[in-house]
Coordinates of C-alpha atoms in Angstrom, one line a residue:
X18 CA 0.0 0.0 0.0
X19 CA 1.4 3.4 -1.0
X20 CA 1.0 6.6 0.8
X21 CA -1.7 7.9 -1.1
X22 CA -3.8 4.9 -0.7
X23 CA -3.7 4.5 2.9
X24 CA -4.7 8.4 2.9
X25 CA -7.4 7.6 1.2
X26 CA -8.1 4.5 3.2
X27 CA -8.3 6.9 6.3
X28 CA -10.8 9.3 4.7
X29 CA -14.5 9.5 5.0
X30 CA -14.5 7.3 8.1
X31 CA -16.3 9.8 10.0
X32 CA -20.2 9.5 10.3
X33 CA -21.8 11.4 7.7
X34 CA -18.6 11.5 5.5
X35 CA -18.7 8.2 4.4
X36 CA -20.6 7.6 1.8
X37 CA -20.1 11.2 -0.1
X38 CA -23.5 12.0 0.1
X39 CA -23.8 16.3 0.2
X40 CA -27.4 16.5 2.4
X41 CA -25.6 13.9 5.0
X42 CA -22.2 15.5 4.9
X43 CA -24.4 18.9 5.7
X44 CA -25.9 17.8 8.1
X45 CA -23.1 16.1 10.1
X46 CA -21.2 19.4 9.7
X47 CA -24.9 20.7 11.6
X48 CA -24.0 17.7 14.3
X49 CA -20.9 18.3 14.9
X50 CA -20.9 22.0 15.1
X51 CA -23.6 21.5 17.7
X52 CA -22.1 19.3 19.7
X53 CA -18.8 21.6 20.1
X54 CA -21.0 24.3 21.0
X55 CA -22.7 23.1 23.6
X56 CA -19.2 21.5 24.9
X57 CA -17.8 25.3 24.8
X58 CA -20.9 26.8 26.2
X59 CA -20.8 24.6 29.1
X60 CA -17.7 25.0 29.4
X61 CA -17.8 28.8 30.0
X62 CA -20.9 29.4 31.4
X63 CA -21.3 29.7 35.4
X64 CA -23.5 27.3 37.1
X65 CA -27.6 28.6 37.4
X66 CA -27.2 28.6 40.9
X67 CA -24.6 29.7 43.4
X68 CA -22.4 27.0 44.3
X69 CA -19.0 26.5 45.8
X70 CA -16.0 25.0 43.6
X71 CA -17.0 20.9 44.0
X72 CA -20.2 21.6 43.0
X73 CA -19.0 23.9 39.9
X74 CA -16.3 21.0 39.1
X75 CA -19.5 18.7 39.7
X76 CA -21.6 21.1 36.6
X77 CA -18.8 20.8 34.5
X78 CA -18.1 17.3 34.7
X79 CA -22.0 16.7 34.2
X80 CA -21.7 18.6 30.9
X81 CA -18.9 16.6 29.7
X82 CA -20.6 13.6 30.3
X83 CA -23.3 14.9 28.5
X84 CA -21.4 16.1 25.4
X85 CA -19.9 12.8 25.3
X86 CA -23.3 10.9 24.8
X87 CA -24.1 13.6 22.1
X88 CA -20.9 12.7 20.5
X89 CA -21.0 9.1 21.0
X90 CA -22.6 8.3 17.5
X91 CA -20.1 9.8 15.7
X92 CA -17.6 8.2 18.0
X93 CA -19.4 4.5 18.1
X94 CA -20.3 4.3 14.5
X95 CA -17.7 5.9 12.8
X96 CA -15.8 3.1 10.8
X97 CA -12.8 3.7 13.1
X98 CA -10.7 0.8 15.4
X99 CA -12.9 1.6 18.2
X100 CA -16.3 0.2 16.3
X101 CA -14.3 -2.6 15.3
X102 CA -13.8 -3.8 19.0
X103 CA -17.3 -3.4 20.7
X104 CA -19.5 -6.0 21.0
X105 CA -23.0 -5.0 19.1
X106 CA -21.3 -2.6 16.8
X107 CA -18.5 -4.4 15.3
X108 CA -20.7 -6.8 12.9
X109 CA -22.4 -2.8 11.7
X110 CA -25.7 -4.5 11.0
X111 CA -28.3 -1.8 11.9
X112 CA -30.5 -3.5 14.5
X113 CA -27.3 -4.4 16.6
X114 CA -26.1 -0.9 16.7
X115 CA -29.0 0.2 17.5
X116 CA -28.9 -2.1 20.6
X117 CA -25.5 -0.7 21.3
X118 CA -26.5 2.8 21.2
X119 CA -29.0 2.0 23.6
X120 CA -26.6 0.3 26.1
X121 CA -24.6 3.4 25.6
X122 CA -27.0 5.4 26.5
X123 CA -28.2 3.9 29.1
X124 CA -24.6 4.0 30.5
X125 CA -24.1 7.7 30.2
X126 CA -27.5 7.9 31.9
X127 CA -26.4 5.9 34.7
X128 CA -22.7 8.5 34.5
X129 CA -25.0 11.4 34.3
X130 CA -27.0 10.7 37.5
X131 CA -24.0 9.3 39.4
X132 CA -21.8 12.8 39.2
X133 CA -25.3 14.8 39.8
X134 CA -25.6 12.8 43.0
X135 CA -22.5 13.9 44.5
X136 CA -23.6 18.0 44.9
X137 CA -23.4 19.0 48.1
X138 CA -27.3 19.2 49.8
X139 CA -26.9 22.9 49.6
X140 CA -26.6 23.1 46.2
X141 CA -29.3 20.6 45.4
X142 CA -31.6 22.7 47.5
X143 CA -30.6 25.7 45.9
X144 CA -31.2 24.2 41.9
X145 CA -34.5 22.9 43.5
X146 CA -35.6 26.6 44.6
X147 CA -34.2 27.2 40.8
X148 CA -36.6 24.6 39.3
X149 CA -39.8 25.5 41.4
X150 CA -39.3 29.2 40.8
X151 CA -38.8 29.4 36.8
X152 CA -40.3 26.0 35.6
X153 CA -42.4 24.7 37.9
X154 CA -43.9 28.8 39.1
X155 CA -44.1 28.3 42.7

């Protein structure tokens, strides 16, 4: 294999790139663009309520784990070496994937509510006040 071909072996792995299609290659730019965003927004942006430095480590480790669910598509069914070694998504038939993705989400569900669990009672009392007052109007 010469240089150029295992360029072009490497190329177009990515979901959405694969097949060449424009509308799909559109709209994973779309995805992807969206899902840095909302890593670098949550990134930046302070916590909705006051809270001491766990509890902001605790927000931003909460949307890390949730930008990596969002990005776990692209990661998971990407032709890359990772696919290749996961049970449900290495044989890429569709209704096994599917099963996978669930499982993964399911996981970073499980992640998600782990880290929220560890705030400090304060600062759960203080995002419940949060809640109540601008979604729930009492």
């Amino acid at each position: 294999m010469n240089a150029a071909e295992i360029r072009e072996s490497k190329r177009n792995k990515c979901l959405g790139f694969r097949s060449g299609v424009p509308w799909k290659m559109a709209a994973a730019v779309v995805y992807y663009l969206a899902c840095a965003a909302f890593l670098v927004l949550a990134m930046v942006t302070p916590p909705l309520v006051p809270a001491d430095g766990w509890d902001t480590f605790l927000v931003k480790v909460s949307s890390l784990v949730l930008f990596l669910w969002m990005i776990s598509p692209a990661l998971l069914l990407s032709d890359t070496p990772l696919r290749d070694k996961l049970p449900f998504l290495k044989e890429h038939i569709r209704i096994r994937s599917l099963v996978g993705m669930m499982i993964v989400f399911v996981m970073f569900q499980y992640l998600f509510m782990a880290v929220e669990g560890l705030h400090s009672p304060a600062y759960r009392e203080a995002f419940e006040a949060y809640l109540r007052t601008f979604y729930i109007g009492g």
